[in-house]
CSV table of C-alpha atoms in Angstrom, one decimal:
chain,number,residue,atom,x,y,z
A,1,ALA,CA,-25.0,-30.0,30.4
A,2,THR,CA,-25.0,-33.3,28.4
A,3,PRO,CA,-28.4,-33.6,26.7
A,4,VAL,CA,-28.7,-37.4,27.3
A,5,ASN,CA,-28.0,-39.7,30.2
A,6,ILE,CA,-24.4,-41.0,30.3
A,7,ILE,CA,-24.0,-44.4,32.1
A,8,VAL,CA,-21.1,-46.8,32.5
A,9,GLY,CA,-20.5,-48.4,29.1
A,10,SER,CA,-21.7,-45.4,27.1
A,11,HIS,CA,-19.6,-44.5,24.1
A,12,VAL,CA,-18.8,-40.8,24.3
A,13,TRP,CA,-16.7,-38.0,22.9
A,14,VAL,CA,-14.2,-36.2,25.3
A,15,GLU,CA,-12.0,-33.2,24.7
A,16,ASP,CA,-8.4,-34.0,23.8
A,17,PRO,CA,-5.5,-31.5,23.6
A,18,ASP,CA,-4.1,-33.1,20.4
A,19,GLU,CA,-7.2,-34.3,18.5
A,20,ALA,CA,-9.7,-31.7,19.7
A,21,TRP,CA,-12.1,-34.6,20.4
A,22,ILE,CA,-11.5,-38.3,20.9
A,23,ASP,CA,-14.0,-41.1,21.4
A,24,GLY,CA,-14.0,-43.6,24.2
A,25,GLN,CA,-16.1,-45.6,26.6
A,26,VAL,CA,-17.2,-44.7,30.1
A,27,THR,CA,-15.8,-47.1,32.7
A,28,LYS,CA,-16.7,-45.4,35.9
A,29,ILE,CA,-19.0,-42.6,37.2
A,30,THR,CA,-18.3,-40.8,40.5
A,31,GLY,CA,-20.7,-38.0,41.3
A,32,LYS,CA,-20.5,-35.5,38.4
A,33,ASP,CA,-17.3,-36.9,37.0
A,34,ALA,CA,-16.8,-39.8,34.5
A,35,GLN,CA,-13.8,-41.9,33.9
A,36,ILE,CA,-13.3,-42.7,30.2
A,37,GLN,CA,-11.1,-45.2,28.4
A,38,THR,CA,-10.2,-43.6,25.1
A,39,THR,CA,-9.5,-45.3,21.8
A,40,ASN,CA,-5.9,-44.2,21.9
A,41,GLY,CA,-5.3,-46.1,25.2
A,42,LYS,CA,-5.6,-43.2,27.6
A,43,THR,CA,-7.7,-43.1,30.8
A,44,VAL,CA,-9.1,-39.6,31.4
A,45,THR,CA,-11.5,-38.1,33.9
A,46,GLU,CA,-13.9,-35.4,32.8
A,47,LYS,CA,-17.1,-33.8,34.1
A,48,LEU,CA,-20.3,-35.3,32.8
A,49,SER,CA,-21.4,-31.9,31.5
A,50,LYS,CA,-18.4,-31.8,29.2
A,51,ILE,CA,-18.7,-35.2,27.4
A,52,TYR,CA,-21.0,-36.0,24.6
A,53,PRO,CA,-22.6,-39.3,23.4
A,54,LYS,CA,-21.3,-40.9,20.3
A,55,ASP,CA,-23.6,-41.8,17.5
A,56,LEU,CA,-22.9,-45.5,17.0
A,57,GLU,CA,-25.3,-45.7,14.0
A,58,ALA,CA,-23.4,-43.1,12.0
A,59,PRO,CA,-21.8,-44.7,8.9
A,60,PRO,CA,-18.0,-44.7,8.7
A,61,GLY,CA,-18.0,-42.4,5.7
A,62,GLY,CA,-20.4,-39.9,7.4
A,63,VAL,CA,-23.7,-38.6,6.2
A,64,ASP,CA,-24.4,-36.1,3.5
A,65,ASP,CA,-26.9,-34.2,5.6
A,66,MET,CA,-26.1,-33.8,9.2
A,67,THR,CA,-29.7,-33.5,10.2
A,68,LYS,CA,-29.6,-37.3,9.8
A,69,LEU,CA,-27.2,-37.5,12.8
A,70,SER,CA,-28.6,-38.7,16.1
A,71,TYR,CA,-26.6,-36.0,17.9
A,72,LEU,CA,-25.8,-32.6,16.3
A,73,HIS,CA,-23.2,-31.5,18.8
A,74,GLU,CA,-19.6,-30.2,18.1
A,75,PRO,CA,-17.7,-33.5,18.2
A,76,GLY,CA,-20.4,-35.3,16.1
A,77,VAL,CA,-20.3,-32.5,13.5
A,78,LEU,CA,-16.5,-32.4,13.3
A,79,GLN,CA,-16.2,-36.2,13.1
A,80,ASN,CA,-18.8,-36.3,10.2
A,81,LEU,CA,-17.0,-33.6,8.3
A,82,LYS,CA,-13.7,-35.3,8.9
A,83,ALA,CA,-14.9,-38.6,7.6
A,84,ARG,CA,-16.3,-37.1,4.5
A,85,TYR,CA,-13.3,-34.9,3.9
A,86,GLU,CA,-11.0,-38.0,4.0
A,87,LEU,CA,-13.1,-39.3,1.1
A,88,ASN,CA,-12.7,-36.0,-0.8
A,89,GLU,CA,-16.3,-35.2,-0.1
A,90,ILE,CA,-15.8,-31.5,0.7
A,91,TYR,CA,-19.5,-30.5,0.7
A,92,THR,CA,-22.0,-31.4,3.4
A,93,TYR,CA,-25.6,-30.2,4.1
A,94,THR,CA,-27.1,-29.3,7.4
A,95,GLY,CA,-30.7,-28.8,6.3
A,96,ASN,CA,-30.5,-26.0,3.7
A,97,ILE,CA,-27.1,-24.9,4.8
A,98,LEU,CA,-24.1,-26.0,2.8
A,99,ILE,CA,-20.8,-26.5,4.7
A,100,ALA,CA,-17.7,-26.5,2.5
A,101,ILE,CA,-14.2,-27.6,3.6
A,102,ASN,CA,-11.3,-26.2,1.7
A,103,PRO,CA,-9.6,-29.2,-0.1
A,104,PHE,CA,-6.3,-27.3,-0.6
A,105,GLN,CA,-6.1,-29.0,-4.0
A,106,ARG,CA,-7.7,-28.7,-7.4
A,107,LEU,CA,-10.8,-30.9,-7.9
A,108,PRO,CA,-11.7,-29.9,-11.5
A,109,HIS,CA,-13.9,-33.0,-12.0
A,110,ILE,CA,-16.6,-31.7,-9.5
A,111,TYR,CA,-16.8,-28.3,-11.3
A,112,ASP,CA,-17.0,-29.2,-15.0
A,113,SER,CA,-19.9,-28.5,-17.3
A,114,HIS,CA,-21.2,-32.1,-16.9
A,115,MET,CA,-21.6,-31.6,-13.2
A,116,MET,CA,-23.4,-28.3,-13.7
A,117,GLN,CA,-25.9,-29.9,-16.0
A,118,GLN,CA,-26.6,-32.7,-13.4
A,119,TYR,CA,-27.6,-30.1,-10.8
A,120,LYS,CA,-29.6,-28.0,-13.2
A,121,GLY,CA,-33.3,-28.3,-12.1
A,122,ALA,CA,-32.6,-31.1,-9.7
A,123,PRO,CA,-34.6,-30.9,-6.4
A,124,PHE,CA,-32.5,-29.7,-3.5
A,125,GLY,CA,-31.0,-32.7,-1.6
A,126,GLU,CA,-31.7,-35.2,-4.3
A,127,LEU,CA,-28.0,-35.3,-5.4
A,128,SER,CA,-24.9,-35.1,-3.3
A,129,PRO,CA,-24.2,-31.8,-1.6
A,130,HIS,CA,-22.7,-29.2,-3.9
A,131,VAL,CA,-22.4,-25.5,-4.3
A,132,PHE,CA,-24.1,-25.8,-7.7
A,133,ALA,CA,-27.2,-27.1,-5.9
A,134,VAL,CA,-27.4,-23.9,-3.8
A,135,ALA,CA,-27.0,-21.7,-6.9
A,136,ASP,CA,-29.7,-23.7,-8.7
A,137,VAL,CA,-32.2,-23.6,-5.9
A,138,ALA,CA,-31.7,-19.8,-5.4
A,139,TYR,CA,-32.2,-19.3,-9.2
A,140,ARG,CA,-35.3,-21.5,-9.3
A,141,ALA,CA,-36.8,-19.8,-6.3
A,142,MET,CA,-36.4,-16.4,-7.9
A,143,ILE,CA,-38.0,-17.6,-11.1
A,144,ASN,CA,-40.9,-19.5,-9.5
A,145,GLU,CA,-41.7,-17.1,-6.7
A,146,LEU,CA,-41.0,-13.9,-8.7
A,147,LYS,CA,-38.9,-12.3,-6.1
A,148,SER,CA,-35.3,-11.5,-5.4
A,149,ASN,CA,-33.1,-14.0,-3.6
A,150,SER,CA,-29.8,-13.9,-1.7
A,151,ILE,CA,-27.0,-16.3,-0.8
A,152,LEU,CA,-24.9,-15.7,2.3
A,153,VAL,CA,-21.3,-17.0,2.4
A,154,SER,CA,-19.5,-17.0,5.7
A,155,GLY,CA,-16.0,-18.1,6.6
A,156,GLU,CA,-12.6,-17.1,7.9
A,157,SER,CA,-10.4,-15.0,5.6
A,158,GLY,CA,-8.5,-17.4,3.3
A,159,ALA,CA,-10.9,-20.3,3.9
A,160,GLY,CA,-11.9,-20.4,0.3
A,161,ASN,CA,-14.9,-18.0,0.1
A,162,VAL,CA,-13.8,-16.4,-3.1
A,163,PRO,CA,-13.5,-19.6,-5.2
A,164,LEU,CA,-16.8,-20.8,-3.8
A,165,ILE,CA,-18.6,-17.6,-4.8
A,166,SER,CA,-16.9,-17.8,-8.3
A,167,CYS,CA,-18.3,-21.2,-8.8
A,168,MET,CA,-21.8,-20.1,-7.8
A,169,ILE,CA,-21.7,-17.1,-10.1
A,170,ILE,CA,-20.5,-19.1,-13.1
A,171,ASP,CA,-23.2,-21.7,-12.5
A,172,MET,CA,-26.0,-19.2,-12.2
A,173,ASP,CA,-24.7,-17.5,-15.3
A,174,ILE,CA,-25.0,-20.8,-17.2
A,175,ILE,CA,-28.4,-21.9,-15.8
A,176,SER,CA,-29.9,-18.4,-16.4
A,177,SER,CA,-28.2,-17.9,-19.8
A,178,GLU,CA,-28.6,-14.2,-19.0
A,179,CYS,CA,-25.9,-12.5,-17.1
A,180,SER,CA,-28.2,-9.5,-16.5
A,181,LEU,CA,-30.1,-11.6,-13.9
A,182,ILE,CA,-27.0,-11.9,-11.7
A,183,GLN,CA,-25.4,-9.0,-9.9
A,184,SER,CA,-22.2,-9.7,-8.0
A,185,LEU,CA,-20.6,-6.7,-6.4
A,186,LYS,CA,-17.8,-8.7,-4.8
A,187,HIS,CA,-14.1,-8.0,-5.3
A,188,LEU,CA,-13.2,-11.4,-6.6
A,189,ALA,CA,-10.9,-10.3,-9.3
A,190,MET,CA,-9.1,-7.8,-7.0
A,191,LEU,CA,-8.4,-10.5,-4.4
A,192,LYS,CA,-7.1,-12.7,-7.2
A,193,LEU,CA,-4.8,-10.0,-8.4
A,194,PHE,CA,-3.3,-9.5,-5.0
A,195,VAL,CA,-2.7,-13.3,-4.5
A,196,THR,CA,-1.2,-13.6,-8.0
A,197,THR,CA,1.2,-10.7,-7.4
A,198,ILE,CA,2.5,-11.8,-4.0
A,199,PRO,CA,5.8,-13.6,-4.2
A,200,GLY,CA,5.7,-17.3,-3.3
A,201,VAL,CA,2.2,-17.9,-4.4
A,202,SER,CA,2.5,-16.9,-8.1
A,203,ASP,CA,0.7,-19.1,-10.5
A,204,ALA,CA,1.1,-18.5,-14.2
A,205,HIS,CA,-2.0,-20.4,-15.0
A,206,ASP,CA,-4.2,-18.3,-12.7
A,207,TYR,CA,-2.5,-15.1,-14.0
A,208,LEU,CA,-3.4,-16.0,-17.6
A,209,ALA,CA,-6.9,-16.9,-16.6
A,210,THR,CA,-7.2,-13.5,-14.9
A,211,ARG,CA,-6.0,-11.7,-18.0
A,212,ARG,CA,-8.5,-13.7,-20.2
A,213,ALA,CA,-11.3,-12.8,-17.8
A,214,MET,CA,-10.4,-9.2,-18.2
A,215,ASP,CA,-10.4,-9.5,-21.9
A,216,ILE,CA,-13.9,-11.1,-21.8
A,217,VAL,CA,-15.4,-8.2,-19.7
A,218,GLY,CA,-14.0,-5.7,-22.1
A,219,ILE,CA,-11.0,-4.4,-20.1
A,220,SER,CA,-8.5,-3.2,-22.7
A,221,GLU,CA,-4.8,-4.1,-22.6
A,222,LYS,CA,-3.9,-0.6,-21.6
A,223,GLU,CA,-6.4,-0.7,-18.8
A,224,GLN,CA,-5.1,-4.0,-17.6
A,225,GLU,CA,-1.6,-2.7,-17.4
A,226,ALA,CA,-2.9,0.2,-15.4
A,227,ILE,CA,-4.7,-2.2,-13.0
A,228,PHE,CA,-1.5,-4.2,-12.4
A,229,ARG,CA,0.5,-1.0,-11.9
A,230,VAL,CA,-1.9,0.2,-9.2
A,231,VAL,CA,-2.0,-3.2,-7.5
A,232,ALA,CA,1.8,-3.3,-7.5
A,233,ALA,CA,2.0,0.3,-6.3
A,234,ILE,CA,-0.3,-0.6,-3.3
A,235,LEU,CA,2.0,-3.5,-2.4
A,236,HIS,CA,5.2,-1.3,-2.6
A,237,LEU,CA,3.5,1.5,-0.8
A,238,GLY,CA,2.8,-0.8,2.2
A,239,ASN,CA,6.6,-1.5,2.4
A,240,ILE,CA,7.6,2.1,2.9
A,241,VAL,CA,8.9,2.4,6.5
A,242,PHE,CA,9.4,5.8,8.2
A,243,ALA,CA,12.0,7.1,10.7
A,244,LYS,CA,12.4,10.4,12.6
A,245,GLY,CA,13.6,13.3,10.5
A,246,LYS,CA,16.0,16.0,11.5
A,247,GLU,CA,13.2,18.4,12.3
A,248,VAL,CA,11.0,18.0,15.4
A,249,ASP,CA,8.0,15.6,14.8
A,250,SER,CA,9.1,15.0,11.2
A,251,SER,CA,9.6,11.8,9.3
A,252,VAL,CA,11.6,10.5,6.3
A,253,PRO,CA,11.9,7.1,4.5
A,254,LYS,CA,13.8,5.0,7.0
A,255,ASP,CA,16.5,3.5,4.7
A,256,ASP,CA,17.5,2.7,1.2
A,257,GLN,CA,15.0,-0.1,1.0
A,258,ALA,CA,12.2,2.3,2.0
A,259,LYS,CA,13.4,4.8,-0.6
A,260,PHE,CA,13.4,2.1,-3.2
A,261,HIS,CA,9.7,1.3,-2.4
A,262,LEU,CA,8.9,5.0,-2.5
A,263,ASN,CA,10.5,5.5,-5.9
A,264,THR,CA,8.9,2.4,-7.3
A,265,THR,CA,5.5,3.5,-6.0
A,266,ALA,CA,5.9,6.9,-7.6
A,267,GLU,CA,7.0,5.3,-10.9
A,268,LEU,CA,4.1,2.9,-10.9
A,269,LEU,CA,1.6,5.7,-10.1
A,270,MET,CA,3.3,8.1,-12.6
A,271,CYS,CA,3.8,10.8,-10.1
A,272,ASP,CA,6.6,12.9,-8.7
A,273,VAL,CA,8.7,11.2,-6.0
A,274,LYS,CA,9.0,14.3,-3.9
A,275,ALA,CA,5.3,15.1,-4.2
A,276,LEU,CA,4.5,11.6,-3.0
A,277,GLU,CA,6.9,11.8,-0.1
A,278,ASP,CA,5.5,15.2,0.9
A,279,ALA,CA,2.0,13.7,0.7
A,280,LEU,CA,2.9,10.9,3.1
A,281,CYS,CA,5.2,12.9,5.5
A,282,LYS,CA,3.4,16.2,5.6
A,283,ARG,CA,-0.1,17.4,6.3
A,284,VAL,CA,-1.5,20.3,4.2
A,285,MET,CA,-4.0,22.8,5.7
A,286,VAL,CA,-5.6,25.4,3.4
A,287,THR,CA,-6.9,28.6,4.9
A,288,PRO,CA,-8.3,31.6,3.1
A,289,GLU,CA,-5.0,33.4,3.6
A,290,GLU,CA,-2.4,30.7,3.1
A,291,VAL,CA,-1.4,27.1,2.6
A,292,ILE,CA,0.1,25.6,5.8
A,293,LYS,CA,2.3,22.5,5.6
A,294,ARG,CA,3.0,20.6,8.9
A,295,SER,CA,5.4,17.7,9.2
A,296,LEU,CA,4.2,14.3,10.5
A,297,ASP,CA,6.0,12.0,12.9
A,298,PRO,CA,6.7,8.4,11.7
A,299,GLN,CA,3.6,7.0,13.3
A,300,SER,CA,1.3,9.6,11.6
A,301,ALA,CA,3.2,9.2,8.3
A,302,THR,CA,2.4,5.4,8.6
A,303,VAL,CA,-1.2,6.2,9.1
A,304,SER,CA,-1.1,8.5,6.1
A,305,ARG,CA,0.6,5.7,4.0
A,306,ASP,CA,-2.1,3.2,4.9
A,307,GLY,CA,-4.9,5.6,4.2
A,308,LEU,CA,-3.5,6.2,0.7
A,309,ALA,CA,-3.2,2.5,0.1
A,310,LYS,CA,-6.8,1.9,1.1
A,311,THR,CA,-8.0,4.8,-1.0
A,312,LEU,CA,-6.2,3.5,-4.0
A,313,TYR,CA,-7.6,0.1,-3.5
A,314,SER,CA,-11.1,1.4,-3.0
A,315,ARG,CA,-11.0,3.5,-6.1
A,316,LEU,CA,-9.7,0.7,-8.2
A,317,PHE,CA,-12.3,-1.7,-6.8
A,318,ASP,CA,-15.1,0.8,-7.6
A,319,TRP,CA,-13.8,1.2,-11.1
A,320,LEU,CA,-13.6,-2.5,-11.7
A,321,VAL,CA,-17.2,-3.0,-10.4
A,322,ASP,CA,-18.5,-0.4,-12.7
A,323,LYS,CA,-16.6,-1.8,-15.6
A,324,ILE,CA,-17.8,-5.4,-15.0
A,325,ASN,CA,-21.4,-4.3,-14.5
A,326,ASN,CA,-21.4,-2.3,-17.7
A,327,SER,CA,-19.9,-5.2,-19.5
A,328,ILE,CA,-22.5,-7.7,-18.4
A,329,GLY,CA,-25.2,-5.3,-19.4
A,330,GLN,CA,-27.3,-5.3,-16.3
A,331,ASP,CA,-30.8,-4.1,-17.2
A,332,PRO,CA,-31.7,-1.2,-14.9
A,333,ASN,CA,-35.3,-2.2,-15.3
A,334,SER,CA,-34.7,-5.8,-14.0
A,335,ASN,CA,-37.3,-6.6,-11.3
A,336,PHE,CA,-35.4,-9.4,-9.6
A,337,LEU,CA,-31.8,-10.3,-8.7
A,338,ILE,CA,-29.8,-12.8,-6.7
A,339,GLY,CA,-27.4,-11.1,-4.3
A,340,VAL,CA,-24.3,-13.1,-3.2
A,341,LEU,CA,-23.0,-11.6,0.1
A,342,ASP,CA,-19.6,-12.7,1.4
A,343,ILE,CA,-19.6,-12.1,5.1
A,344,TYR,CA,-16.0,-11.2,6.0
A,345,GLY,CA,-14.2,-13.1,8.7
A,346,PHE,CA,-11.8,-11.7,11.2
A,347,GLU,CA,-9.2,-13.9,13.0
A,348,SER,CA,-7.5,-13.3,16.3
A,349,PHE,CA,-4.5,-11.4,15.1
A,350,LYS,CA,-2.5,-8.9,17.1
A,351,ALA,CA,-3.0,-6.5,14.1
A,352,ASN,CA,-5.5,-6.9,11.3
A,353,ARG,CA,-4.0,-5.7,8.1
A,354,TYR,CA,-4.9,-6.1,4.4
A,355,ALA,CA,-6.0,-9.7,4.3
A,356,PRO,CA,-9.1,-9.5,6.5
A,357,CYS,CA,-10.0,-6.0,5.5
A,358,LEU,CA,-10.2,-6.6,1.7
């Protein structure tokens, strides 16, 4: 139910099919229903329990901390975030929680070294909301309280979690001046590799930045080539489609395109094409007496294909984590650390594939 009394003349928020929420003024109340004249000229009738009061004291540009709002309900929160977003203010606090809105554009001026220095040691909330403030307060708390700390990052897949975490890690690296104090076991580089490799979103600048980052952490040119081979192999592997074979419950690559992806995968992984096809289309059972090979139907072969792709990704990820951790010289005797946990998000898809599972 609405937490405050709504009367005729009240300024309220009401649900709108096009705008999610739209503001208006109550013109009539009949029982549990209210008639509202909206700002877009419509007259709508809605239950009193489904409308929310509008904060008339909220500034047009929004507030930087939403605990300052008179009403912390859904339309009030969304309106505040929208008002700030339109001013390129992508960060907003709700107490000690930082809400970030993906700007879908580069804003280098808010992530430069000058900005980092401004937030270094500044009391939380004294400056405008920023991811650097969260990183700094976590680091200061670890130093002052002599105990480990953690930062939780939550958002839908593709919302911008990875760039946000990258900014925090870079900032904590700088303010600590000792990489060994920071442990990040998140597959940031791997996600970047997949995005860079997918046609349509290729970015030469990001690719070169990724290669430079690999150089910095001590990944040799030969190892880098191997990494890109495995990433490309995983992508090609996912494009192999199977059809029914001549034998009962057997499967084969569906067409020439599937064979192309099979051959390319084998070439990238430096393995025999026939051996790879058998590994995908057949199941091997080893007994003390003999080795039994059983053909798989197309559906089972697809499951086998996906299992191989996930295993390849997992092994490469583990190798990268070990390589990076060895490079930054994590002290095994360190007493404290800051853990950055990216809580994955699932969307309402008919089938969840690589994107939300990575």
